Coordinates of C-alpha atoms in Angstrom, one line a residue:
X1 CA 29.6 6.6 8.1
X2 CA 29.0 4.5 4.9
X3 CA 25.4 3.7 4.3
X4 CA 24.3 0.1 5.1
X5 CA 22.0 -1.9 2.9
X6 CA 18.4 -1.1 3.9
X7 CA 16.2 -4.1 4.5
X8 CA 12.5 -3.6 4.0
X9 CA 10.3 -6.4 5.4
X10 CA 6.5 -6.5 4.9
X11 CA 3.8 -8.6 6.4
X12 CA 0.2 -8.4 5.3
X13 CA -2.8 -10.3 3.9
X14 CA -3.4 -7.5 1.3
X15 CA -1.2 -6.0 -1.4
X16 CA -1.0 -2.6 0.4
X17 CA 2.0 -3.5 2.6
X18 CA 3.9 -5.0 -0.4
X19 CA 3.1 -1.9 -2.5
X20 CA 4.4 0.4 0.3
X21 CA 7.5 -1.7 0.9
X22 CA 8.3 -1.6 -2.8
X23 CA 7.7 2.1 -2.9
X24 CA 10.3 2.5 -0.1
X25 CA 12.6 0.3 -2.1
X26 CA 12.3 2.6 -5.1
X27 CA 12.9 5.7 -3.0
X28 CA 16.1 4.0 -1.7
X29 CA 17.3 3.3 -5.2
X30 CA 16.8 7.0 -6.1
X31 CA 18.9 7.9 -3.1
X32 CA 21.5 5.4 -4.2
X33 CA 21.0 3.4 -1.0
X34 CA 21.4 -0.4 -1.4
X35 CA 18.1 -2.0 -0.6
X36 CA 16.5 -5.5 -0.3
X37 CA 12.7 -5.9 -0.1
X38 CA 11.2 -9.2 1.3
X39 CA 8.0 -10.6 2.5
X40 CA 8.5 -11.6 6.1
X41 CA 7.8 -15.3 5.3
X42 CA 10.7 -15.3 2.8
X43 CA 13.2 -13.8 5.2
X44 CA 15.3 -15.9 7.7
X45 CA 14.5 -14.1 10.9
X46 CA 17.7 -15.5 12.5
X47 CA 19.6 -13.1 10.3
X48 CA 18.0 -10.1 11.9
X49 CA 20.8 -10.0 14.5
X50 CA 23.3 -9.0 11.8
X51 CA 21.2 -6.3 10.1
X52 CA 21.9 -2.6 10.6
X53 CA 18.9 -0.8 9.1
X54 CA 15.4 -2.3 8.7
X55 CA 12.0 -0.9 7.9
X56 CA 9.0 -3.1 8.9
X57 CA 5.7 -2.5 7.1
X58 CA 2.9 -4.5 8.7
X59 CA -0.8 -4.8 9.1
X60 CA -3.1 -6.3 11.7
X61 CA -5.6 -9.1 11.3
X62 CA -8.5 -10.5 13.4
X63 CA -8.3 -9.5 17.0
X64 CA -4.9 -7.9 17.0
X65 CA -3.1 -10.9 15.3
X66 CA -0.2 -10.8 12.8
X67 CA -1.0 -11.7 9.2
X68 CA -0.3 -15.2 7.9
X69 CA 3.0 -14.3 6.2
X70 CA 4.3 -12.8 9.5
X71 CA 3.4 -15.5 12.0
X72 CA 6.7 -17.5 11.9
X73 CA 8.7 -14.2 12.3
X74 CA 6.3 -13.2 15.2
X75 CA 6.8 -16.5 17.1
X76 CA 10.6 -16.3 16.8
X77 CA 10.8 -12.6 17.8
X78 CA 8.7 -13.2 20.9
X79 CA 10.7 -16.1 22.2
X80 CA 11.4 -15.6 25.9
X81 CA 14.9 -17.0 25.4
X82 CA 16.1 -14.2 23.2
X83 CA 18.7 -12.0 25.0
X84 CA 17.6 -8.5 25.8
X85 CA 20.5 -7.0 23.9
X86 CA 20.3 -9.3 20.9
X87 CA 19.4 -6.5 18.5
X88 CA 21.6 -3.8 19.9
X89 CA 23.2 -3.2 16.4
X90 CA 19.8 -2.6 14.7
X91 CA 18.3 0.7 13.8
X92 CA 14.7 0.3 12.7
X93 CA 11.4 2.0 11.8
X94 CA 7.9 0.5 11.9
X95 CA 5.1 1.5 9.7
X96 CA 1.7 0.1 10.5
X97 CA -1.2 -0.1 8.0
X98 CA -4.5 -0.3 9.8
X99 CA -8.2 0.7 9.9
X100 CA -9.3 2.7 12.9
X101 CA -12.8 1.2 12.7
X102 CA -11.3 -1.9 14.4
X103 CA -10.7 -2.0 18.1
X104 CA -7.2 -3.3 17.8
X105 CA -6.1 -0.5 15.4
X106 CA -2.5 -1.2 14.2
X107 CA -1.9 -3.4 17.2
X108 CA 0.8 -5.5 15.5
X109 CA 2.8 -2.4 14.6
X110 CA 2.7 -1.1 18.1
X111 CA 3.6 -4.4 19.7
X112 CA 6.4 -5.0 17.2
X113 CA 7.8 -1.5 17.9
X114 CA 7.8 -2.3 21.7
X115 CA 9.4 -5.7 21.3
X116 CA 12.2 -4.5 19.1
X117 CA 13.1 -1.9 21.8
X118 CA 13.0 -4.6 24.4
X119 CA 15.6 -6.5 22.4
X120 CA 17.9 -3.5 22.3
X121 CA 17.1 -2.1 18.9
X122 CA 17.0 1.7 18.3
X123 CA 14.0 3.3 16.8
X124 CA 14.8 6.0 14.1
X125 CA 11.4 7.6 14.6
X126 CA 8.0 7.0 16.2
X127 CA 5.9 4.1 14.8
X128 CA 3.8 5.2 11.8
X129 CA 0.0 4.5 12.2
X130 CA -1.6 4.7 8.8
X131 CA -5.4 4.6 8.7
X132 CA -7.6 3.5 5.9
X133 CA -10.4 5.6 7.4
X134 CA -8.6 8.9 6.7
X135 CA -10.2 10.9 3.9
X136 CA -6.9 10.6 1.9
X137 CA -6.4 7.0 2.9
X138 CA -3.2 5.6 4.4
X139 CA -1.0 8.0 2.4
X140 CA -2.0 10.8 4.8
X141 CA 0.3 9.2 7.4
X142 CA 2.7 7.4 5.1
X143 CA 3.9 10.5 3.2
X144 CA 5.1 12.6 6.1
X145 CA 6.4 9.5 7.9
X146 CA 8.6 8.6 4.9
X147 CA 9.9 12.2 4.7
X148 CA 10.9 12.0 8.3
X149 CA 12.4 8.6 7.8
X150 CA 14.7 9.7 4.9
X151 CA 15.7 12.9 6.8
X152 CA 16.9 10.7 9.7
X153 CA 18.5 8.1 7.5
X154 CA 20.4 10.6 5.3
X155 CA 21.6 12.5 8.3
X156 CA 23.0 9.3 9.8
X157 CA 24.3 7.8 6.5
X158 CA 25.1 10.7 4.1
X159 CA 25.9 9.9 0.5
X160 CA 29.6 9.7 -0.4
X161 CA 31.2 12.9 -1.7
X162 CA 30.3 13.5 -5.4
X163 CA 27.3 11.2 -5.4
X164 CA 23.9 12.7 -6.1
X165 CA 20.4 11.1 -5.9
X166 CA 18.6 10.2 -9.0
X167 CA 15.9 12.6 -10.3
X168 CA 12.4 11.6 -9.2
X169 CA 11.3 11.6 -12.9
X170 CA 14.0 9.3 -14.2
X171 CA 12.7 5.8 -14.8
X172 CA 14.2 3.1 -12.7
X173 CA 15.0 -0.2 -14.5
X174 CA 12.3 -2.9 -14.3
X175 CA 12.6 -5.8 -11.9
X176 CA 12.2 -8.3 -14.7
X177 CA 12.8 -8.8 -18.4
X178 CA 10.3 -10.8 -20.5
X179 CA 11.8 -13.3 -22.9
X180 CA 9.2 -14.4 -25.4
X181 CA 9.5 -18.0 -26.7
X182 CA 7.8 -19.9 -29.5
X183 CA 6.7 -23.5 -30.2
X184 CA 5.4 -24.0 -26.6
X185 CA 2.4 -26.3 -26.2
X186 CA -0.3 -25.2 -23.8
X187 CA 0.1 -28.4 -21.9
X188 CA 3.5 -27.4 -20.6
X189 CA 2.0 -24.1 -19.2
X190 CA -1.3 -25.1 -17.7
X191 CA -0.1 -28.2 -15.8
X192 CA 2.0 -27.2 -12.8
X193 CA 3.9 -29.8 -10.8
X194 CA 1.6 -31.7 -8.5
X195 CA 2.0 -30.9 -4.8
X196 CA 3.0 -33.5 -2.2
X197 CA -0.1 -35.6 -1.9
X198 CA 0.3 -35.8 1.8
X199 CA 0.5 -32.0 2.3
X200 CA -2.8 -30.1 2.7
X201 CA -3.6 -27.6 -0.2
X202 CA -1.9 -24.2 0.3
X203 CA -1.5 -20.9 -1.4
X204 CA 1.3 -22.3 -3.5
X205 CA -0.6 -25.5 -4.3
X206 CA -4.4 -25.0 -4.1
X207 CA -6.8 -27.8 -4.7
X208 CA -9.0 -27.4 -7.9
X209 CA -12.4 -28.0 -6.2
X210 CA -15.3 -28.6 -8.6
X211 CA -18.3 -26.3 -8.3
X212 CA -21.3 -28.4 -7.5
X213 CA -24.0 -25.7 -7.1
X214 CA -24.2 -21.9 -7.2
X215 CA -27.6 -21.0 -5.8
X216 CA -29.0 -17.5 -5.3
X217 CA -30.4 -17.2 -1.7
X218 CA -32.0 -13.8 -2.1
X219 CA -35.3 -13.1 -3.8
X220 CA -34.8 -12.2 -7.6
X221 CA -36.4 -8.8 -6.9
X222 CA -33.9 -8.0 -4.1
X223 CA -31.1 -5.5 -4.9
X224 CA -28.5 -7.8 -3.3
X225 CA -27.4 -11.0 -5.0
X226 CA -26.2 -13.5 -2.4
X227 CA -25.0 -16.9 -3.3
X228 CA -24.6 -20.2 -1.5
X229 CA -21.9 -22.0 -3.4
X230 CA -20.9 -25.6 -2.8
X231 CA -17.6 -27.2 -3.8
X232 CA -16.5 -30.9 -4.0
X233 CA -13.3 -31.5 -2.1
X234 CA -13.1 -35.3 -2.6
X235 CA -9.5 -36.4 -2.9
X236 CA -8.1 -33.2 -1.4
X237 CA -7.4 -34.3 2.3
X238 CA -8.9 -30.9 3.3
X239 CA -10.0 -30.9 6.9
X240 CA -11.9 -28.0 8.5
X241 CA -14.0 -27.1 11.6
X242 CA -16.5 -24.4 12.3
X243 CA -14.8 -21.0 12.3
X244 CA -12.2 -21.9 9.6
X245 CA -11.8 -19.9 6.4
X246 CA -11.7 -20.8 2.7
X247 CA -9.1 -19.0 0.6
X248 CA -8.9 -18.5 -3.2
X249 CA -7.5 -16.1 -5.8
X250 CA -10.1 -14.9 -8.3
X251 CA -9.6 -14.6 -12.0
X252 CA -9.9 -11.4 -14.1
X253 CA -12.9 -11.4 -16.4
X254 CA -12.4 -12.4 -20.1
X255 CA -13.5 -8.9 -21.1
X256 CA -10.8 -7.2 -19.0
X257 CA -8.2 -9.7 -20.2
X258 CA -9.1 -8.9 -23.8
X259 CA -9.1 -5.1 -23.3
X260 CA -5.8 -5.2 -21.4
X261 CA -4.1 -7.2 -24.2
X262 CA -5.6 -4.9 -26.8
X263 CA -4.4 -1.7 -25.0
X264 CA -0.9 -3.0 -24.6
X265 CA -0.8 -4.8 -28.0
X266 CA 0.0 -8.1 -26.4
X267 CA -0.8 -11.5 -28.0
X268 CA -2.6 -13.4 -25.2
X269 CA -1.5 -16.7 -26.8
X270 CA 2.3 -16.0 -26.7
X271 CA 4.5 -17.5 -24.0
X272 CA 7.4 -16.0 -22.1
X273 CA 9.9 -16.6 -19.3
X274 CA 11.0 -14.0 -16.8
X275 CA 14.5 -13.1 -15.7
X276 CA 15.5 -10.6 -13.0
X277 CA 17.3 -7.6 -14.4
X278 CA 20.9 -7.0 -13.6
X279 CA 21.2 -6.0 -9.9
X280 CA 17.6 -7.0 -9.1
X281 CA 17.2 -9.2 -6.0
X282 CA 13.5 -9.9 -6.8
X283 CA 12.8 -13.6 -7.0
X284 CA 10.8 -14.7 -10.1
X285 CA 7.2 -15.2 -8.9
X286 CA 6.9 -18.9 -8.1
X287 CA 3.1 -18.9 -8.9
X288 CA 3.7 -18.2 -12.6
X289 CA 4.3 -21.3 -14.8
X290 CA 7.5 -21.5 -16.7
X291 CA 7.1 -20.8 -19.5
X292 CA 3.9 -18.8 -19.0
X293 CA 1.1 -17.7 -21.4
X294 CA 0.4 -13.9 -21.5
X295 CA -3.3 -14.9 -21.0
X296 CA -2.4 -16.7 -17.8
X297 CA -0.4 -13.7 -16.5
X298 CA -3.2 -11.3 -17.2
X299 CA -6.1 -13.5 -16.2
X300 CA -4.7 -15.0 -13.0
X301 CA -1.8 -12.9 -11.7
X302 CA -2.0 -9.1 -12.5
X303 CA -4.6 -7.2 -10.5
X304 CA -5.7 -5.0 -13.4
X305 CA -9.3 -4.5 -12.1
X306 CA -8.1 -3.0 -8.8
X307 CA -8.2 0.7 -7.9
X308 CA -4.5 1.6 -8.5
X309 CA -2.4 3.0 -5.8
X310 CA -0.4 6.2 -6.0
X311 CA 2.8 4.2 -6.8
X312 CA 1.1 3.2 -10.1
X313 CA 0.9 6.9 -11.1
X314 CA 4.4 7.5 -9.9
X315 CA 5.8 4.8 -12.2
X316 CA 3.6 5.7 -15.1
X317 CA 4.8 9.3 -14.8
X318 CA 8.5 8.3 -15.2
X319 CA 7.6 6.2 -18.3
X320 CA 5.4 8.8 -20.1
X321 CA 6.8 10.7 -23.0
X322 CA 3.6 12.6 -24.0
X323 CA 4.0 16.0 -22.4
X324 CA 0.3 16.5 -21.4
X325 CA -0.1 13.0 -20.1
X326 CA 3.2 13.1 -18.2
X327 CA 2.2 16.4 -16.5
X328 CA -1.1 15.0 -15.4
X329 CA 0.5 11.8 -14.0
X330 CA 3.1 13.8 -12.1
X331 CA 0.4 15.9 -10.6
X332 CA -1.7 12.9 -9.5
X333 CA 1.4 11.2 -7.9
X334 CA 2.6 14.3 -6.1
X335 CA 1.7 15.0 -2.4
X336 CA -0.1 18.2 -3.5
X337 CA -2.2 16.2 -6.0
X338 CA -3.7 13.7 -3.6
X339 CA -7.1 15.4 -3.5
X340 CA -7.2 15.2 -7.3
X341 CA -6.1 11.6 -7.2
X342 CA -8.8 10.8 -4.6
X343 CA -11.5 12.5 -6.8
X344 CA -10.3 10.9 -10.1
X345 CA -9.5 7.4 -8.9
X346 CA -10.3 6.4 -5.3
X347 CA -13.8 7.9 -4.8
X348 CA -15.3 6.7 -8.1
X349 CA -13.3 3.4 -7.8
X350 CA -11.7 3.7 -11.2
X351 CA -9.7 0.6 -12.1
X352 CA -6.1 0.4 -13.3
X353 CA -7.4 -0.8 -16.7
X354 CA -9.6 2.3 -17.0
X355 CA -6.6 4.5 -16.1
X356 CA -4.6 3.0 -18.9
X357 CA -7.4 3.7 -21.3
X358 CA -7.4 7.4 -20.1
X359 CA -3.7 7.7 -20.9
X360 CA -3.5 6.2 -24.4
X361 CA -0.1 7.6 -25.5
X362 CA 1.7 6.4 -22.3
X363 CA -0.1 3.0 -22.5
X364 CA 0.8 2.5 -26.2
X365 CA 4.5 3.1 -25.4
X366 CA 4.5 1.0 -22.2
X367 CA 7.2 -1.7 -22.2
X368 CA 6.0 -5.2 -21.2
X369 CA 9.0 -5.4 -18.9
X370 CA 7.3 -3.0 -16.5
X371 CA 4.1 -5.0 -16.1
X372 CA 5.1 -6.6 -12.8
X373 CA 6.3 -3.3 -11.4
X374 CA 3.0 -1.5 -12.3
X375 CA 0.5 -4.2 -11.3
X376 CA 0.4 -6.0 -8.0
X377 CA -0.4 -9.7 -7.8
X378 CA -4.0 -10.6 -7.3
X379 CA -4.3 -11.3 -3.6
X380 CA -6.2 -14.2 -2.0
X381 CA -9.7 -13.6 -0.8
X382 CA -11.1 -15.3 2.3
X383 CA -14.6 -16.5 3.1
X384 CA -15.9 -17.9 6.3
X385 CA -16.9 -21.5 5.7
X386 CA -20.6 -21.9 6.1
X387 CA -20.9 -25.7 6.3
X388 CA -19.7 -28.5 8.5
X389 CA -17.8 -31.6 7.3
X390 CA -19.9 -33.6 9.8
X391 CA -23.1 -32.5 8.0
X392 CA -21.7 -32.3 4.5
X393 CA -18.8 -34.8 4.1
X394 CA -16.3 -34.0 1.2
X395 CA -18.1 -30.7 0.6
X396 CA -17.4 -27.1 1.5
X397 CA -19.9 -24.2 1.2
X398 CA -19.6 -20.5 1.4
X399 CA -22.0 -17.6 1.5
X400 CA -21.1 -14.8 -1.0
X401 CA -22.6 -11.4 -1.3
X402 CA -22.0 -10.3 -4.9
X403 CA -20.5 -6.8 -4.9
X404 CA -22.0 -4.4 -7.5
X405 CA -22.7 -0.7 -7.1
X406 CA -22.8 2.6 -9.0
X407 CA -20.5 5.5 -8.8
X408 CA -20.3 8.6 -11.1
X409 CA -18.6 6.4 -13.7
X410 CA -20.9 5.1 -16.4
X411 CA -20.0 1.4 -15.9
X412 CA -21.1 -0.2 -12.6
X413 CA -18.4 -1.2 -10.2
X414 CA -18.0 -4.9 -9.5
X415 CA -16.2 -6.9 -6.8
X416 CA -13.6 -9.0 -8.6
X417 CA -13.9 -12.2 -6.6
X418 CA -17.7 -12.2 -5.9
X419 CA -18.5 -11.4 -9.6
X420 CA -16.2 -14.2 -10.8
X421 CA -17.7 -16.7 -8.4
X422 CA -21.2 -15.7 -9.4
X423 CA -20.4 -16.3 -13.0
X424 CA -19.4 -19.9 -12.4
X425 CA -22.3 -22.0 -13.6
X426 CA -21.9 -25.8 -13.2
X427 CA -24.9 -26.3 -15.4
X428 CA -22.9 -25.0 -18.3
X429 CA -20.1 -27.5 -17.9
X430 CA -17.6 -28.6 -15.2
X431 CA -15.9 -25.6 -13.5
X432 CA -13.4 -25.7 -10.6
X433 CA -11.9 -23.1 -8.2
X434 CA -8.3 -23.5 -6.9
X435 CA -8.8 -23.2 -3.1
X436 CA -7.3 -24.0 0.2
X437 CA -8.4 -23.7 3.9
X438 CA -6.8 -21.9 6.8
X439 CA -7.6 -21.7 10.5
X440 CA -10.1 -18.9 11.3
X441 CA -10.3 -16.5 14.2
X442 CA -13.5 -18.0 15.8
X443 CA -13.0 -20.9 18.2
X444 CA -16.1 -22.8 19.4
X445 CA -16.1 -24.5 22.8
X446 CA -15.5 -28.3 23.1
X447 CA -17.5 -28.6 26.4
X448 CA -20.9 -29.9 25.3
X449 CA -22.6 -28.1 28.3
X450 CA -21.4 -24.6 27.1
X451 CA -24.2 -22.7 25.4
X452 CA -23.2 -20.6 22.4
X453 CA -24.9 -17.3 21.5
X454 CA -24.2 -16.1 17.9
X455 CA -25.0 -12.7 16.4
X456 CA -24.7 -12.8 12.6
X457 CA -26.6 -10.3 10.6
X458 CA -26.3 -10.7 6.8
X459 CA -23.5 -12.9 5.5
X460 CA -22.1 -12.7 9.0
X461 CA -24.2 -15.7 9.7
X462 CA -21.9 -17.9 7.5
X463 CA -19.6 -19.2 10.3
X464 CA -22.5 -19.7 12.6
X465 CA -24.3 -21.9 10.1
X466 CA -21.2 -24.1 10.1
X467 CA -21.1 -24.0 13.9
X468 CA -24.7 -25.0 14.3
X469 CA -24.5 -27.8 11.8
X470 CA -21.3 -29.1 13.6
X471 CA -22.7 -28.8 17.1
X472 CA -26.0 -30.5 16.2
X473 CA -24.0 -33.4 14.6
X474 CA -22.0 -33.6 17.9
X475 CA -25.2 -33.7 20.0
X476 CA -24.5 -30.2 21.6
X477 CA -27.4 -28.1 22.7
X478 CA -27.7 -24.5 23.7
X479 CA -27.4 -23.0 20.2
X480 CA -28.8 -19.5 20.1
X481 CA -28.7 -17.4 16.9
X482 CA -29.6 -13.8 16.4
X483 CA -30.0 -13.1 12.6
X484 CA -30.8 -9.8 11.0
X485 CA -31.5 -8.8 7.4
X486 CA -33.7 -6.2 5.6
X487 CA -36.7 -8.3 4.8
X488 CA -38.2 -11.6 5.8
X489 CA -39.3 -12.3 2.2
X490 CA -36.2 -11.0 0.4
X491 CA -33.0 -11.9 2.2
X492 CA -33.7 -14.3 5.0
X493 CA -30.8 -16.7 4.1
X494 CA -31.3 -20.4 4.7
X495 CA -34.8 -19.8 6.2
X496 CA -36.1 -23.3 5.7
X497 CA -33.0 -24.8 7.3
X498 CA -33.3 -22.6 10.4
X499 CA -37.0 -23.4 10.7
X500 CA -36.4 -27.1 10.5
X501 CA -33.7 -27.0 13.2
X502 CA -35.9 -24.8 15.5
X503 CA -38.8 -27.3 15.0
X504 CA -36.5 -30.2 15.9
X505 CA -35.4 -28.4 19.1
X506 CA -31.8 -28.0 18.0
X507 CA -31.5 -24.2 18.2
X508 CA -33.2 -21.0 19.3
X509 CA -33.6 -18.3 16.6
X510 CA -34.3 -14.6 17.0
X511 CA -34.7 -12.5 13.9
X512 CA -34.6 -8.8 13.1
X513 CA -36.0 -7.6 9.8
X514 CA -35.0 -4.0 9.7
X515 CA -37.1 -2.8 6.8
X516 CA -40.3 -4.8 7.4
X517 CA -41.8 -2.1 9.6
X518 CA -41.7 1.7 9.9
X519 CA -39.2 1.7 12.8
X520 CA -36.0 -0.2 11.9
X521 CA -35.3 -3.2 14.1
X522 CA -31.7 -4.6 14.3
X523 CA -30.1 -7.5 16.1
X524 CA -29.1 -5.3 19.1
X525 CA -32.8 -4.5 19.7
X526 CA -33.5 -8.2 19.9
X527 CA -30.6 -8.8 22.3
X528 CA -32.1 -6.2 24.7
X529 CA -35.5 -7.8 24.4
X530 CA -34.0 -11.2 25.4
X531 CA -32.0 -9.8 28.4
X532 CA -33.4 -12.3 30.9
X533 CA -32.5 -15.3 28.7
X534 CA -29.0 -14.0 27.8
X535 CA -28.2 -13.1 31.4
X536 CA -29.1 -16.7 32.4
X537 CA -26.9 -18.1 29.7
X538 CA -23.9 -15.8 30.2
X539 CA -24.1 -15.2 34.0
X540 CA -25.2 -18.6 35.2
X541 CA -24.2 -21.1 32.5
X542 CA -20.9 -19.5 31.2
X543 CA -22.1 -19.2 27.6
X544 CA -19.8 -18.1 24.8
X545 CA -20.8 -15.0 22.8
X546 CA -19.9 -14.4 19.1
X547 CA -20.3 -11.6 16.7
X548 CA -19.7 -11.8 12.9
X549 CA -20.5 -9.2 10.2
X550 CA -19.8 -5.7 9.0
X551 CA -17.4 -3.7 11.2
X552 CA -19.1 -0.3 10.8
X553 CA -21.7 0.1 13.5
X554 CA -23.1 -3.3 14.3
X555 CA -20.4 -4.7 16.6
X556 CA -20.3 -1.6 18.8
X557 CA -24.1 -1.6 19.0
X558 CA -24.2 -5.3 19.9
X559 CA -21.6 -4.8 22.6
X560 CA -23.5 -1.9 24.1
X561 CA -26.7 -4.0 24.1
X562 CA -24.8 -6.9 25.8
X563 CA -23.5 -4.5 28.5
X564 CA -27.1 -3.4 29.1
X565 CA -28.0 -7.1 29.6
X566 CA -25.2 -7.3 32.2
X567 CA -26.5 -4.2 34.0
X568 CA -30.1 -5.3 34.0
X569 CA -29.5 -8.9 34.8
X570 CA -26.6 -8.6 37.1
X571 CA -27.4 -5.3 38.7
X572 CA -23.9 -4.0 37.9
X573 CA -22.7 -0.5 36.9
X574 CA -21.7 0.5 33.3
X575 CA -18.0 0.2 34.2
X576 CA -18.5 -3.1 35.8
X577 CA -20.4 -4.4 32.7
X578 CA -17.4 -3.3 30.6
X579 CA -15.1 -5.2 32.9
X580 CA -17.3 -8.3 32.6
X581 CA -17.1 -8.0 28.8
X582 CA -13.3 -7.5 28.9
X583 CA -13.0 -10.6 31.1
X584 CA -15.1 -12.7 28.7
X585 CA -12.9 -11.6 25.8
X586 CA -9.7 -12.4 27.7
X587 CA -11.1 -15.9 28.6
X588 CA -12.1 -16.5 24.9
X589 CA -15.8 -16.4 25.8
X590 CA -16.4 -13.3 23.7
X591 CA -15.2 -13.4 20.1
X592 CA -15.8 -11.4 17.0
X593 CA -15.0 -11.6 13.3
X594 CA -15.7 -8.4 11.5
X595 CA -14.8 -6.8 8.2
X596 CA -15.1 -3.3 6.6

């Protein structure tokens, strides 16, 4: 049987799914299998009926929801009108990328696998459930899953007689060729075509929002720098409600841009156009101006400050000519070398830029044409909006914890987006951030008589600040907030605002300052202390209950505390309390938004 063209479709809000999909694409090329790799939002799902062989790589967001670039595909695939045998010609495999610290671990992958079977498609192998929490990361599942996938595929579709796979160490051609051009003015590059003025800002056409203020809300002596940042969205037609999310793509630091250009001997002020190489089906990235400055590419597009994935080392190994460096790169990209890769790169959070500096001979010989194969695109970051348009017209605010920590590497590790945002100082001149807004996972009740209980320790309080501002502006009462932090004097965000609202009778506040006494006190302890109040609100007044914050231990501890409230107030058993919580979640009266 002749081999069909393999279609690899990926859906994710991070770069991991794209990186994995492209890795499968390169493996297909080495096996001389025709391959197409597409994001799910660039593929016409109606064509799925005519496909023969498809791999789906997908992640899960929120409470078991598909990622944004998968939603249109998801809606189409779950139409009740689709015939049960509509995909009977399709052989497929599903690889899920997830995090087992979340309750709905790889939910989208599992549900997609089941739905494809309902429509008559045949699974080549069980669904792969990669887990970020594994010591070796998702590759611990991806590697053996891909070995099994290719065994099945090659047995079904053997290569024609006389055809042999390419060697793993032979370089594949790059996806694009750079054509450098001269006599281009900066104006042509930096001014993209304006979007439709009636369309809301989007990933393709963000709104350049001016930074109005960038205020530190933790004490200067506190180890954690947290910022309340306000943007001006006048003229943007951006609309949002409490629970919505602000999106942006950060820029690389000037220092990293300069070092990258120095290592690769690139002139940051030169301009280029991109063209796909012969046989490449990769579309030219629409987000890059045409022509584009090297500085723009490195500053705003290539994720040079990220911890590189294994595919980065795989590609570098094929391009290296120095024997010592090539041997080390081959070892780090091999299945047997994953412990070493974890120790060298993942654990200390070594960046791709630092890896290039560690392999100087390979870096010096690196062709510019491989840049977009080596480095993923900078992915959008999301922040819960912490303000209400009703309270702050034409403004949008976010609460940002600046990520900075030490590893065994000499230089402190920094979060790309939070560090970039913290560096924006409107007092030094006008600065703007290209941003857009999307619907969030938290939905607040419209009924003015429904009380709302919100548990938001740390920056988890951000969406609840928006909700409280909005509900007060709408005249809604029954606003109860549980806030937790380390110290009342160091990181009690928005303290004055909360105290004024409590004084005015607009909200009830319970605080937990974990380090202000010998025994640590957390929000779950305060919930147990307020069992009588909470049972009255939930059991008698149909209150809505919300959790936002770090996904590690807090959400589970809060859920356990809430179940104790049910047992104590309602006189129910532990299993009945769990059923009550499940019922609230199903009815939308229990919602959470957590992150790892």
